[in-house]
CSV table of C-alpha atoms in Angstrom, one decimal:
chain,number,residue,atom,x,y,z
Z,1065,MET,CA,126.6,38.5,38.1
Z,1066,ALA,CA,128.0,41.8,36.9
Z,1067,ARG,CA,125.4,42.4,34.2
Z,1068,GLY,CA,122.2,41.1,32.7
Z,1069,ILE,CA,120.5,40.2,36.0
Z,1070,ASP,CA,118.2,42.2,38.2
Z,1071,ILE,CA,117.8,41.2,41.9
Z,1072,SER,CA,115.4,43.4,43.9
Z,1073,GLU,CA,116.2,45.0,47.2
Z,1074,ILE,CA,120.0,45.1,46.8
Z,1075,ASP,CA,121.2,48.4,48.3
Z,1076,TRP,CA,124.9,47.6,48.7
Z,1077,VAL,CA,127.5,46.2,46.3
Z,1078,LEU,CA,130.8,45.3,47.8
Z,1079,GLN,CA,133.8,44.9,45.5
Z,1080,TYR,CA,136.7,43.2,47.3
Z,1081,ASP,CA,139.2,43.7,44.4
Z,1082,PRO,CA,139.5,46.2,41.6
Z,1083,PRO,CA,137.7,44.7,38.5
Z,1084,SER,CA,140.0,43.8,35.6
Z,1085,THR,CA,138.2,46.3,33.3
Z,1086,ALA,CA,136.8,49.7,34.0
Z,1087,SER,CA,133.4,48.8,32.4
Z,1088,SER,CA,133.1,45.8,34.8
Z,1089,PHE,CA,133.4,48.2,37.7
Z,1090,VAL,CA,130.3,50.2,36.5
Z,1091,HIS,CA,128.3,47.0,35.7
Z,1092,ARG,CA,129.0,45.6,39.1
Z,1093,CYS,CA,127.8,48.8,40.7
Z,1094,GLY,CA,124.7,48.7,38.5
Z,1095,ARG,CA,123.3,45.7,40.5
Z,1096,THR,CA,122.0,48.2,43.0
Z,1097,ALA,CA,120.0,51.4,42.7
Z,1098,ARG,CA,117.7,49.7,40.2
Z,1099,ILE,CA,114.5,51.3,38.7
Z,1100,GLY,CA,114.7,54.6,40.7
Z,1101,ASN,CA,115.8,53.0,43.9
Z,1102,GLU,CA,118.9,54.3,45.9
Z,1103,GLY,CA,122.0,52.2,46.4
Z,1104,ASN,CA,125.6,52.2,47.5
Z,1105,ALA,CA,128.8,50.6,46.1
Z,1106,LEU,CA,132.0,50.1,48.1
Z,1107,LEU,CA,135.3,49.2,46.6
Z,1108,PHE,CA,138.2,48.0,48.8
Z,1109,LEU,CA,141.6,49.4,47.8
Z,1110,LEU,CA,145.0,49.3,49.3
Z,1111,GLU,CA,147.0,52.5,49.6
Z,1112,THR,CA,149.3,51.2,46.7
Z,1113,GLU,CA,146.1,50.9,44.5
Z,1114,SER,CA,145.0,54.6,44.9
Z,1115,ALA,CA,145.8,55.3,41.2
Z,1116,TYR,CA,142.8,53.1,40.3
Z,1117,VAL,CA,140.6,55.9,41.5
Z,1118,ASP,CA,141.9,58.3,38.9
Z,1119,PHE,CA,141.8,55.5,36.3
Z,1120,ILE,CA,138.0,55.0,36.9
Z,1121,LYS,CA,137.4,58.7,36.8
Z,1122,ARG,CA,139.2,59.2,33.5
Z,1123,ASN,CA,137.8,56.0,31.9
Z,1124,GLN,CA,134.2,55.9,33.2
Z,1125,LYS,CA,133.6,59.5,34.4
Z,1126,VAL,CA,132.8,58.1,37.9
Z,1127,GLU,CA,133.9,60.0,41.1
Z,1128,LEU,CA,134.9,57.8,44.0
Z,1129,ARG,CA,134.7,59.2,47.5
Z,1130,GLN,CA,136.9,57.8,50.2
Z,1131,MET,CA,135.2,56.3,53.2
Z,1132,GLU,CA,137.1,57.1,56.5
Z,1133,ARG,CA,137.0,54.3,59.0
Z,1134,GLU,CA,139.2,53.5,62.0
Z,1135,LEU,CA,140.6,50.0,62.2
Z,1136,ASN,CA,139.8,48.0,65.3
Z,1137,GLU,CA,142.7,45.7,65.9
Z,1138,GLU,CA,140.7,43.6,68.4
Z,1139,THR,CA,138.0,43.0,65.9
Z,1140,ILE,CA,140.5,42.1,63.2
Z,1141,ASP,CA,142.2,39.6,65.4
Z,1142,GLU,CA,138.8,38.0,66.3
Z,1143,CYS,CA,138.0,37.6,62.6
Z,1144,LEU,CA,141.4,36.0,62.0
Z,1145,GLN,CA,141.1,33.6,64.8
Z,1146,CYS,CA,137.5,32.7,63.7
Z,1147,MET,CA,138.7,31.9,60.1
Z,1148,ARG,CA,141.6,29.8,61.5
Z,1149,ARG,CA,139.3,27.8,63.8
Z,1150,MET,CA,137.0,27.0,60.9
Z,1151,GLN,CA,140.0,25.6,59.0
Z,1152,GLN,CA,141.2,23.5,61.9
Z,1153,ARG,CA,137.8,21.9,62.3
Z,1154,ASP,CA,137.5,20.8,58.7
Z,1155,ARG,CA,140.3,20.4,56.3
Z,1156,LEU,CA,138.0,21.2,53.4
Z,1157,MET,CA,137.9,24.8,54.7
Z,1158,PHE,CA,141.7,24.7,54.9
Z,1159,ASP,CA,141.9,23.6,51.2
Z,1160,LYS,CA,139.4,26.3,50.1
Z,1161,ALA,CA,141.3,29.1,52.0
Z,1162,ASN,CA,144.6,28.1,50.3
Z,1163,ARG,CA,142.9,27.8,46.8
Z,1164,ALA,CA,141.3,31.2,47.3
Z,1165,PHE,CA,144.6,32.9,48.1
Z,1166,VAL,CA,146.4,31.2,45.2
Z,1167,SER,CA,143.7,32.2,42.8
Z,1168,TYR,CA,143.6,35.8,44.0
Z,1169,VAL,CA,147.4,36.2,43.7
Z,1170,GLN,CA,147.5,34.6,40.2
Z,1171,ALA,CA,144.6,36.7,39.0
Z,1172,TYR,CA,146.1,39.9,40.4
Z,1173,ASN,CA,149.4,39.1,38.7
Z,1174,LYS,CA,147.5,39.0,35.4
Z,1175,HIS,CA,145.3,42.0,36.0
Z,1176,GLU,CA,144.6,44.1,32.9
Z,1177,CYS,CA,145.6,47.3,34.8
Z,1178,ASN,CA,149.0,45.9,35.6
Z,1179,LEU,CA,150.7,49.3,35.1
Z,1180,ILE,CA,149.0,50.6,38.3
Z,1181,LEU,CA,148.2,47.3,40.1
Z,1182,GLN,CA,151.4,45.4,40.5
Z,1183,LEU,CA,151.9,42.3,42.6
Z,1184,LYS,CA,155.3,43.5,43.8
Z,1185,ASP,CA,153.5,46.4,45.6
Z,1186,ILE,CA,151.4,44.0,47.8
Z,1187,ASP,CA,152.5,42.8,51.2
Z,1188,LEU,CA,151.8,39.1,50.4
Z,1189,GLY,CA,152.3,38.1,54.1
Z,1190,LYS,CA,149.6,40.5,55.2
Z,1191,LEU,CA,147.4,39.4,52.3
Z,1192,ALA,CA,147.7,35.8,53.5
Z,1193,MET,CA,146.7,36.9,57.0
Z,1194,GLY,CA,143.6,38.5,55.5
Z,1195,PHE,CA,142.7,35.2,54.0
Z,1196,GLY,CA,143.1,33.6,57.5
Z,1197,LEU,CA,145.7,31.1,56.2
Z,1198,LEU,CA,147.4,28.7,58.6
Z,1199,ARG,CA,150.5,28.5,56.5
Z,1200,MET,CA,151.9,30.1,53.3
Z,1201,PRO,CA,151.2,27.9,50.2
Z,1202,LYS,CA,154.0,27.0,47.9
Z,1203,MET,CA,153.7,28.9,44.5
Z,1204,PRO,CA,156.1,30.5,42.0
Z,1205,GLU,CA,154.7,34.0,42.7
Z,1206,LEU,CA,155.9,33.9,46.3
Z,1207,LYS,CA,159.5,32.9,45.4
Z,1208,GLY,CA,162.0,35.5,46.7
Z,1209,LYS,CA,159.2,37.7,48.3
Z,1210,ASN,CA,159.4,39.1,51.8
Z,1211,LEU,CA,156.8,37.2,53.8
Z,1212,SER,CA,157.9,38.2,57.2
Z,1213,SER,CA,154.6,39.8,58.0
Z,1214,PHE,CA,152.9,36.4,58.0
Z,1215,ILE,CA,152.5,34.9,61.4
Z,1216,GLY,CA,151.1,31.4,61.4
Z,1217,PRO,CA,149.9,29.4,64.4
Z,1218,GLU,CA,152.0,26.6,65.9
Z,1219,ILE,CA,150.2,23.7,64.3
Z,1220,ASP,CA,150.9,20.6,62.3
Z,1221,VAL,CA,148.6,21.0,59.3
Z,1222,ASN,CA,148.8,17.3,58.6
Z,1223,THR,CA,146.7,16.7,61.7
Z,1224,ILE,CA,143.8,18.7,60.4
Z,1225,PRO,CA,141.0,16.2,59.5
Z,1226,TYR,CA,138.2,16.2,56.9
Z,1227,VAL,CA,134.7,16.1,58.4
Z,1228,HIS,CA,133.7,13.9,55.5
Z,1229,LYS,CA,134.7,10.4,56.6
Z,1230,GLN,CA,135.5,8.9,53.2
Z,1231,ARG,CA,137.6,11.9,52.2
Z,1232,GLU,CA,139.5,11.6,55.5
Z,1233,LEU,CA,140.2,7.9,55.1
Z,1234,CYS,CA,141.6,8.7,51.6
Z,1235,ARG,CA,143.8,11.5,53.0
Z,1236,ILE,CA,145.1,9.3,55.9
Z,1237,LYS,CA,146.0,6.6,53.4
Z,1238,ARG,CA,148.0,9.0,51.2
Z,1239,LEU,CA,149.6,10.5,54.3
Z,1240,ASN,CA,150.7,7.1,55.5
Z,1241,GLU,CA,152.1,6.2,52.0
Z,1242,TYR,CA,154.0,9.5,52.0
Z,1243,GLN,CA,155.5,8.9,55.5
Z,1244,SER,CA,156.7,5.5,54.4
Z,1245,THR,CA,158.0,6.3,50.9
Z,1246,GLY,CA,158.6,10.1,51.0
Z,1247,VAL,CA,156.5,10.5,47.8
Z,1248,TRP,CA,152.9,11.9,47.6
Z,1249,THR,CA,150.8,9.4,45.6
Z,1250,ASN,CA,147.8,10.4,43.5
Z,1251,ASN,CA,144.8,8.4,44.5
Z,1252,GLN,CA,142.3,10.5,42.5
Z,1253,LYS,CA,141.0,7.4,40.7
Z,1254,LYS,CA,140.5,5.5,43.9
Z,1255,CYS,CA,138.8,8.5,45.6
Z,1256,LYS,CA,136.8,9.6,42.6
Z,1257,GLN,CA,133.6,8.6,44.3
Z,1258,ASN,CA,134.3,11.2,47.0
Z,1259,ARG,CA,134.7,14.1,44.5
Z,1260,VAL,CA,131.8,16.5,44.2
Z,1261,GLU,CA,130.9,17.1,40.6
Z,1262,SER,CA,130.5,20.6,39.3
Z,1263,TRP,CA,127.1,21.8,38.0
Z,1264,SER,CA,128.5,21.9,34.4
Z,1265,GLU,CA,129.8,18.3,34.6
Z,1266,THR,CA,126.4,17.0,36.0
Z,1267,LYS,CA,124.5,18.8,33.3
Z,1268,LYS,CA,126.8,17.5,30.6
Z,1269,LYS,CA,126.4,13.9,31.7
Z,1270,LYS,CA,122.6,14.4,31.9
Z,1271,LEU,CA,122.5,15.6,28.3
Z,1272,GLU,CA,124.6,12.7,27.2
Z,1273,ARG,CA,122.3,10.2,28.8
Z,1274,ARG,CA,119.3,11.9,27.2
Z,1275,GLU,CA,120.9,11.8,23.8
Z,1276,LYS,CA,121.6,8.1,24.2
Z,1277,ARG,CA,118.0,7.4,25.1
Z,1278,ASN,CA,116.8,9.4,22.0
Z,1279,ILE,CA,119.1,7.4,19.7
Z,1280,ALA,CA,117.9,4.1,21.3
Z,1281,ARG,CA,114.3,5.2,20.6
Z,1282,ARG,CA,115.0,6.0,17.0
Z,1283,ILE,CA,116.6,2.6,16.5
């Protein structure tokens, strides 16, 4: 979505993280203020990422102006509790929150601007709070890191159910097997019918079926 597309009436572009390349920053901003219209672009940065402002100025000749805004602790806590309630209602949201955090940490760790954007400078506990996590996931990037700023709720995450009934039955079966054997089994084949295919997979299968029909007609 950073380039090659024009959507009318977009007057704000919000960039949650510093783009991996300076040119991507400009192309993202270019989705607003199209064809003579006015627009705004906002980039969220941590204090440890302030060097990125000078990087953009030198590389793209773009001046960034700091937006002053007071933090409302009450509003922040409301957002956190809202995200956590969503995860406790449906385990699918719990899974997505954890995958989003893991993906973000791994991408940040491989950022092209790793000289000024370094994972060691981020408070990973607070970052996890920002993602509304119920618990810290296990991943190599967190090993040996100070995670004391993460405060999770007192909850057994194994009790969080999937709203999707078939998915939940599959999970309960795996959980029961784990509790009896101490080993997590992989029931992906048995639960394959519950997996939602991606758009690319669906299109690929559709093209394969069409090709088979064309071959059958020629024969």
